[in-house]
Amino acid sequence: MMASRVYVTLRTDESSRARLLAYIGVSYGIGMAIGPAIGGLIGIYSFIFSALGSLASVFIIHRYLENVPPSPISDLPKVETPPSKQEEDENVVEENVISTTINTPNPPSPTLSRTKGNSICDLEPFRRVLKRKGVLSLLFVKVLLGMAAAMIYSILPIVAVEKFQLQQHEVGFLMSYFGVLTVIVQGWLVGWATRHYSDSVITRICMIGMTLSLLALSLVSNMIQMCIIFVPCLVFGTLFSNVNTAQLTKVVPREDAGTIISLDMGIASGVRVFSPSIGSNLIEKFGFPAIGGSSFFLALIGVILLEAGFITAKKHE
């Protein structure tokens, strides 16, 4: 997913980036729509068939990737950063070793020093993009809304079974329903919205709309109400996520697209790691309304920060 987003970012301009990034979500959403439905049906007989289906999907992906043309990353200018004090000292040592080697008849074998720039865990690109104006605020608000949405979505199958007494195959169809909604939003609505409105307007509408939707979601009493109220919640959340990612790629240089997208997806993954445990604990102690109330509170903080001018996104020139 991250590699595909970087690939699309490098091959698109800013005006169409959010729409084309959304198409990646369309592909993912189609899989989320078909996969749970098929898995729920064949899981009735044996989960071995579900595992074999997943293995077949991985094989198909591997075969397809061989035909994808390379990205133009080699054409990007290299980012030069000033050498640190340690690197300057190492350069001086290397120059002294070379001078000694030339002037000494039988020089000793020099000790191999650490190769510059070969560190596996190089944090300099991350520090560089985080210093860009607007990056931290965009990432922070994504954490708030991402946590708000993930707490609801991650425990949804549990709520469907324990609170609304759905069967296994019915839960699969429910998740497919949400997957179809995601495909519709990312395949059509994101492109339409980005053509008619600016990123800042879309962000404001989505954050306010999602806050109100989460408040309504905390008051549902049956599955029909949840399916209805979840529609605006998913629409606003999906729109916000795509536009926010596009904004992040616009505030950094093009050569830093991979770094900022890795940060974006890393934060999203981290949110998905903690949100299920937080959600399950809230349900166990306070019941389902506590999930919607907590999500509403997080989204409300994001709206307050937005209206206070904390969230800025100045395009990189």
Tab-separated table of C-alpha atoms in Angstrom:
chain	number	residue	atom	x	y	z
A	1	MET	CA	0.000	0.000	0.000
A	2	MET	CA	2.771	2.464	0.909
A	3	ALA	CA	4.791	1.692	-2.227
A	4	SER	CA	1.736	2.183	-4.428
A	5	ARG	CA	0.983	5.559	-2.820
A	6	VAL	CA	4.560	6.737	-3.330
A	7	TYR	CA	4.427	5.521	-6.938
A	8	VAL	CA	1.214	7.459	-7.622
A	9	THR	CA	2.562	10.581	-5.876
A	10	LEU	CA	5.669	10.626	-8.051
A	11	ARG	CA	3.662	10.238	-11.268
A	12	THR	CA	0.880	12.790	-10.628
A	13	ASP	CA	0.510	16.538	-10.291
A	14	GLU	CA	-0.978	18.241	-7.241
A	15	SER	CA	-4.381	18.924	-8.819
A	16	SER	CA	-5.172	15.245	-9.461
A	17	ARG	CA	-3.182	13.603	-6.664
A	18	ALA	CA	-5.976	13.204	-4.106
A	19	ARG	CA	-8.276	11.658	-6.719
A	20	LEU	CA	-5.668	9.174	-7.960
A	21	LEU	CA	-4.556	8.297	-4.442
A	22	ALA	CA	-8.195	7.523	-3.742
A	23	TYR	CA	-8.177	4.957	-6.553
A	24	ILE	CA	-5.715	2.947	-4.501
A	25	GLY	CA	-8.325	2.943	-1.771
A	26	VAL	CA	-10.912	1.862	-4.351
A	27	SER	CA	-8.855	-1.212	-5.136
A	28	TYR	CA	-8.440	-1.927	-1.447
A	29	GLY	CA	-12.139	-1.308	-0.850
A	30	ILE	CA	-13.157	-3.740	-3.588
A	31	GLY	CA	-11.075	-6.366	-1.860
A	32	MET	CA	-12.645	-5.469	1.479
A	33	ALA	CA	-16.097	-5.759	-0.093
A	34	ILE	CA	-15.550	-9.102	-1.803
A	35	GLY	CA	-13.184	-10.702	0.703
A	36	PRO	CA	-15.316	-10.684	3.863
A	37	ALA	CA	-18.393	-11.886	1.954
A	38	ILE	CA	-16.533	-14.810	0.387
A	39	GLY	CA	-14.666	-15.544	3.606
A	40	GLY	CA	-17.895	-15.564	5.584
A	41	LEU	CA	-19.530	-18.002	3.178
A	42	ILE	CA	-16.691	-20.480	2.755
A	43	GLY	CA	-15.724	-20.127	6.428
A	44	ILE	CA	-18.941	-21.965	7.266
A	45	TYR	CA	-17.406	-25.123	5.787
A	46	SER	CA	-13.712	-24.707	6.600
A	47	PHE	CA	-11.260	-21.890	7.281
A	48	ILE	CA	-8.682	-23.785	5.193
A	49	PHE	CA	-10.459	-22.563	2.040
A	50	SER	CA	-10.165	-18.969	3.286
A	51	ALA	CA	-6.418	-19.432	3.845
A	52	LEU	CA	-5.987	-20.912	0.359
A	53	GLY	CA	-7.850	-17.962	-1.133
A	54	SER	CA	-5.530	-15.525	0.630
A	55	LEU	CA	-2.499	-17.452	-0.637
A	56	ALA	CA	-3.840	-17.292	-4.199
A	57	SER	CA	-4.270	-13.514	-3.872
A	58	VAL	CA	-0.644	-13.094	-2.799
A	59	PHE	CA	0.524	-15.146	-5.808
A	60	ILE	CA	-1.558	-13.027	-8.225
A	61	ILE	CA	-0.126	-9.801	-6.752
A	62	HIS	CA	3.417	-11.115	-7.149
A	63	ARG	CA	2.834	-11.962	-10.803
A	64	TYR	CA	1.243	-8.585	-11.528
A	65	LEU	CA	4.050	-6.525	-9.959
A	66	GLU	CA	6.495	-7.880	-12.539
A	67	ASN	CA	4.685	-5.848	-15.240
A	68	VAL	CA	4.557	-2.510	-13.388
A	69	PRO	CA	6.885	0.094	-14.991
A	70	PRO	CA	9.532	1.598	-12.698
A	71	SER	CA	8.835	4.909	-10.957
A	72	PRO	CA	10.767	8.031	-12.021
A	73	ILE	CA	12.533	8.234	-8.662
A	74	SER	CA	15.936	8.146	-10.378
A	75	ASP	CA	15.120	11.457	-12.081
A	76	LEU	CA	14.624	13.300	-8.814
A	77	PRO	CA	17.345	15.639	-7.563
A	78	LYS	CA	19.358	14.395	-4.651
A	79	VAL	CA	18.843	16.169	-1.344
A	80	GLU	CA	22.161	17.339	0.057
A	81	THR	CA	22.368	17.933	3.772
A	82	PRO	CA	25.290	19.679	5.488
A	83	PRO	CA	27.737	17.260	7.120
A	84	SER	CA	27.508	16.804	10.854
A	85	LYS	CA	30.422	17.398	13.246
A	86	GLN	CA	31.091	13.673	13.441
A	87	GLU	CA	31.200	13.339	9.646
A	88	GLU	CA	33.592	16.301	9.394
A	89	ASP	CA	35.897	14.642	11.923
A	90	GLU	CA	35.762	11.393	9.963
A	91	ASN	CA	36.666	13.213	6.745
A	92	VAL	CA	39.675	14.769	8.468
A	93	VAL	CA	40.777	11.331	9.698
A	94	GLU	CA	40.397	9.864	6.209
A	95	GLU	CA	42.443	12.701	4.681
A	96	ASN	CA	45.212	12.092	7.266
A	97	VAL	CA	45.188	8.375	6.475
A	98	ILE	CA	45.516	9.082	2.741
A	99	SER	CA	48.349	11.548	3.366
A	100	THR	CA	50.164	9.021	5.566
A	101	THR	CA	49.671	6.325	2.952
A	102	ILE	CA	51.244	8.447	0.221
A	103	ASN	CA	54.231	9.657	2.270
A	104	THR	CA	55.053	6.376	4.048
A	105	PRO	CA	57.145	3.742	2.154
A	106	ASN	CA	55.457	0.777	3.838
A	107	PRO	CA	52.201	2.112	5.191
A	108	PRO	CA	50.077	0.032	7.522
A	109	SER	CA	46.715	-1.157	6.292
A	110	PRO	CA	44.186	1.511	7.260
A	111	THR	CA	41.226	0.523	9.396
A	112	LEU	CA	37.920	0.571	7.524
A	113	SER	CA	35.726	3.386	8.784
A	114	ARG	CA	31.925	3.602	8.745
A	115	THR	CA	30.650	4.365	5.259
A	116	LYS	CA	28.917	7.708	5.066
A	117	GLY	CA	25.191	7.553	4.455
A	118	ASN	CA	24.918	3.735	4.653
A	119	SER	CA	23.060	3.629	7.948
A	120	ILE	CA	20.014	1.390	7.791
A	121	CYS	CA	18.110	3.492	10.342
A	122	ASP	CA	18.802	6.949	8.940
A	123	LEU	CA	16.466	9.368	10.727
A	124	GLU	CA	17.629	12.496	8.929
A	125	PRO	CA	14.910	12.336	6.187
A	126	PHE	CA	12.225	12.124	8.878
A	127	ARG	CA	13.675	15.054	10.800
A	128	ARG	CA	13.823	17.041	7.580
A	129	VAL	CA	10.169	16.552	6.654
A	130	LEU	CA	8.932	17.089	10.217
A	131	LYS	CA	10.554	20.541	10.205
A	132	ARG	CA	8.385	21.551	7.254
A	133	LYS	CA	5.648	23.975	8.227
A	134	GLY	CA	2.288	22.243	8.481
A	135	VAL	CA	3.521	18.650	8.606
A	136	LEU	CA	3.195	18.174	12.382
A	137	SER	CA	-0.251	19.763	12.538
A	138	LEU	CA	-1.557	17.635	9.656
A	139	LEU	CA	-0.179	14.461	11.225
A	140	PHE	CA	-1.529	15.350	14.667
A	141	VAL	CA	-5.074	15.934	13.475
A	142	LYS	CA	-4.884	12.698	11.509
A	143	VAL	CA	-4.022	10.883	14.744
A	144	LEU	CA	-7.070	12.391	16.443
A	145	LEU	CA	-9.571	11.559	13.721
A	146	GLY	CA	-7.862	8.276	12.895
A	147	MET	CA	-8.158	7.129	16.499
A	148	ALA	CA	-11.780	8.272	16.615
A	149	ALA	CA	-12.693	6.267	13.509
A	150	ALA	CA	-10.501	3.245	14.285
A	151	MET	CA	-12.031	2.709	17.725
A	152	ILE	CA	-15.434	2.365	16.070
A	153	TYR	CA	-14.382	0.320	13.057
A	154	SER	CA	-12.054	-2.080	14.876
A	155	ILE	CA	-14.655	-3.284	17.373
A	156	LEU	CA	-17.563	-3.249	14.915
A	157	PRO	CA	-17.577	-7.050	14.343
A	158	ILE	CA	-17.580	-7.601	18.122
A	159	VAL	CA	-20.467	-5.200	18.592
A	160	ALA	CA	-22.392	-6.801	15.723
A	161	VAL	CA	-22.113	-10.247	17.334
A	162	GLU	CA	-22.468	-9.417	21.036
A	163	LYS	CA	-24.828	-6.432	20.984
A	164	PHE	CA	-26.896	-7.065	17.839
A	165	GLN	CA	-26.607	-10.909	17.741
A	166	LEU	CA	-25.534	-11.206	14.095
A	167	GLN	CA	-24.291	-14.540	12.720
A	168	GLN	CA	-20.828	-15.083	11.243
A	169	HIS	CA	-21.906	-14.809	7.596
A	170	GLU	CA	-24.047	-11.746	8.423
A	171	VAL	CA	-21.008	-9.989	9.881
A	172	GLY	CA	-19.185	-10.735	6.625
A	173	PHE	CA	-21.972	-9.093	4.629
A	174	LEU	CA	-21.956	-6.120	7.006
A	175	MET	CA	-18.245	-5.530	6.438
A	176	SER	CA	-18.828	-5.896	2.697
A	177	TYR	CA	-21.495	-3.197	2.938
A	178	PHE	CA	-18.962	-0.816	4.451
A	179	GLY	CA	-16.417	-1.869	1.832
A	180	VAL	CA	-18.841	-0.992	-0.986
A	181	LEU	CA	-19.438	2.421	0.594
A	182	THR	CA	-15.682	2.993	0.713
A	183	VAL	CA	-15.352	2.109	-2.982
A	184	ILE	CA	-18.127	4.548	-3.936
A	185	VAL	CA	-16.637	7.382	-1.876
A	186	GLN	CA	-13.064	6.916	-3.099
A	187	GLY	CA	-13.968	6.077	-6.674
A	188	TRP	CA	-16.326	8.992	-7.291
A	189	LEU	CA	-16.807	11.398	-4.386
A	190	VAL	CA	-13.122	12.195	-3.743
A	191	GLY	CA	-12.551	13.196	-7.361
A	192	TRP	CA	-15.721	15.278	-7.484
A	193	ALA	CA	-14.959	17.064	-4.198
A	194	THR	CA	-11.349	17.893	-5.072
A	195	ARG	CA	-12.402	19.330	-8.429
A	196	HIS	CA	-14.954	21.706	-6.897
A	197	TYR	CA	-13.485	22.613	-3.502
A	198	SER	CA	-10.084	23.388	-2.017
A	199	ASP	CA	-8.314	21.067	0.393
A	200	SER	CA	-8.930	23.396	3.339
A	201	VAL	CA	-12.690	23.563	2.683
A	202	ILE	CA	-12.951	19.784	2.344
A	203	THR	CA	-10.949	19.299	5.540
A	204	ARG	CA	-13.204	21.647	7.522
A	205	ILE	CA	-16.439	20.070	6.230
A	206	CYS	CA	-15.189	16.530	6.844
A	207	MET	CA	-13.985	17.204	10.381
A	208	ILE	CA	-17.214	18.899	11.436
A	209	GLY	CA	-19.372	16.293	9.691
A	210	MET	CA	-17.452	13.404	11.198
A	211	THR	CA	-17.703	14.915	14.679
A	212	LEU	CA	-21.495	15.131	14.432
A	213	SER	CA	-21.727	11.635	12.912
A	214	LEU	CA	-19.724	10.117	15.765
A	215	LEU	CA	-21.993	11.813	18.272
A	216	ALA	CA	-25.039	10.291	16.556
A	217	LEU	CA	-23.303	6.917	16.386
A	218	SER	CA	-23.006	6.814	20.155
A	219	LEU	CA	-26.818	6.929	20.410
A	220	VAL	CA	-27.722	4.009	18.095
A	221	SER	CA	-29.849	1.207	19.536
A	222	ASN	CA	-30.113	-1.285	16.646
A	223	MET	CA	-28.218	-2.476	13.586
A	224	ILE	CA	-30.357	-0.581	11.085
A	225	GLN	CA	-29.595	2.723	12.777
A	226	MET	CA	-25.886	1.910	12.801
A	227	CYS	CA	-25.857	1.077	9.085
A	228	ILE	CA	-27.585	4.396	8.302
A	229	ILE	CA	-25.540	6.639	10.580
A	230	PHE	CA	-22.281	4.956	9.605
A	231	VAL	CA	-22.709	6.240	6.026
A	232	PRO	CA	-21.860	9.926	6.725
A	233	CYS	CA	-19.188	8.839	9.212
A	234	LEU	CA	-17.474	6.730	6.564
A	235	VAL	CA	-17.945	9.357	3.833
A	236	PHE	CA	-16.410	12.184	5.862
A	237	GLY	CA	-13.657	9.972	7.256
A	238	THR	CA	-12.617	8.625	3.848
A	239	LEU	CA	-12.651	12.070	2.251
A	240	PHE	CA	-10.581	13.522	5.082
A	241	SER	CA	-8.011	10.713	4.965
A	242	ASN	CA	-7.394	11.063	1.215
A	243	VAL	CA	-7.227	14.860	1.230
A	244	ASN	CA	-4.978	14.866	4.300
A	245	THR	CA	-2.522	12.479	2.612
A	246	ALA	CA	-2.509	14.635	-0.521
A	247	GLN	CA	-1.867	17.738	1.608
A	248	LEU	CA	1.105	16.054	3.253
A	249	THR	CA	2.683	15.306	-0.133
A	250	LYS	CA	2.201	18.935	-1.187
A	251	VAL	CA	3.977	20.546	1.782
A	252	VAL	CA	7.229	18.612	1.238
A	253	PRO	CA	9.579	18.443	-1.773
A	254	ARG	CA	8.840	15.784	-4.359
A	255	GLU	CA	11.921	13.758	-3.423
A	256	ASP	CA	10.569	13.418	0.138
A	257	ALA	CA	7.301	11.836	-0.986
A	258	GLY	CA	8.331	8.378	0.198
A	259	THR	CA	9.370	9.693	3.613
A	260	ILE	CA	6.163	11.602	4.301
A	261	ILE	CA	3.923	8.782	3.074
A	262	SER	CA	5.793	6.292	5.255
A	263	LEU	CA	5.179	8.595	8.239
A	264	ASP	CA	1.528	8.944	7.264
A	265	MET	CA	0.951	5.208	6.953
A	266	GLY	CA	3.098	4.455	9.985
A	267	ILE	CA	0.898	6.678	12.119
A	268	ALA	CA	-2.226	5.066	10.670
A	269	SER	CA	-0.844	1.620	11.463
A	270	GLY	CA	0.058	2.676	14.987
A	271	VAL	CA	-3.466	3.967	15.526
A	272	ARG	CA	-4.896	0.635	14.357
A	273	VAL	CA	-2.624	-1.208	16.792
A	274	PHE	CA	-3.868	0.609	19.908
A	275	SER	CA	-7.473	1.379	18.985
A	276	PRO	CA	-8.873	-2.196	19.332
A	277	SER	CA	-7.602	-2.584	22.899
A	278	ILE	CA	-8.849	0.883	23.856
A	279	GLY	CA	-12.224	0.211	22.262
A	280	SER	CA	-12.670	-3.195	23.866
A	281	ASN	CA	-11.807	-1.812	27.315
A	282	LEU	CA	-14.308	1.014	26.917
A	283	ILE	CA	-17.050	-1.423	25.883
A	284	GLU	CA	-16.283	-3.763	28.761
A	285	LYS	CA	-16.405	-1.021	31.402
A	286	PHE	CA	-18.925	1.498	30.061
A	287	GLY	CA	-20.756	-0.106	27.131
A	288	PHE	CA	-21.005	0.784	23.435
A	289	PRO	CA	-22.079	4.460	23.929
A	290	ALA	CA	-18.676	5.133	25.493
A	291	ILE	CA	-16.991	4.321	22.146
A	292	GLY	CA	-19.044	6.869	20.251
A	293	GLY	CA	-18.643	9.436	23.024
A	294	SER	CA	-14.852	9.037	23.164
A	295	SER	CA	-14.588	9.198	19.370
A	296	PHE	CA	-16.751	12.323	19.345
A	297	PHE	CA	-14.495	13.951	21.951
A	298	LEU	CA	-11.345	13.238	19.905
A	299	ALA	CA	-12.897	14.580	16.715
A	300	LEU	CA	-14.131	17.661	18.572
A	301	ILE	CA	-10.572	18.439	19.686
A	302	GLY	CA	-9.536	18.319	16.035
A	303	VAL	CA	-12.305	20.750	15.054
A	304	ILE	CA	-11.307	23.170	17.827
A	305	LEU	CA	-7.669	23.072	16.683
A	306	LEU	CA	-8.765	23.647	13.097
A	307	GLU	CA	-10.894	26.675	13.970
A	308	ALA	CA	-8.094	28.027	16.163
A	309	GLY	CA	-5.736	28.075	13.173
A	310	PHE	CA	-3.477	25.311	14.469
A	311	ILE	CA	-3.789	23.244	11.290
A	312	THR	CA	-1.912	24.794	8.382
A	313	ALA	CA	-0.778	23.364	5.052
A	314	LYS	CA	1.458	25.651	3.027
A	315	LYS	CA	2.416	24.171	-0.326
A	316	HIS	CA	6.089	23.594	-1.025
A	317	GLU	CA	7.396	25.930	-3.724
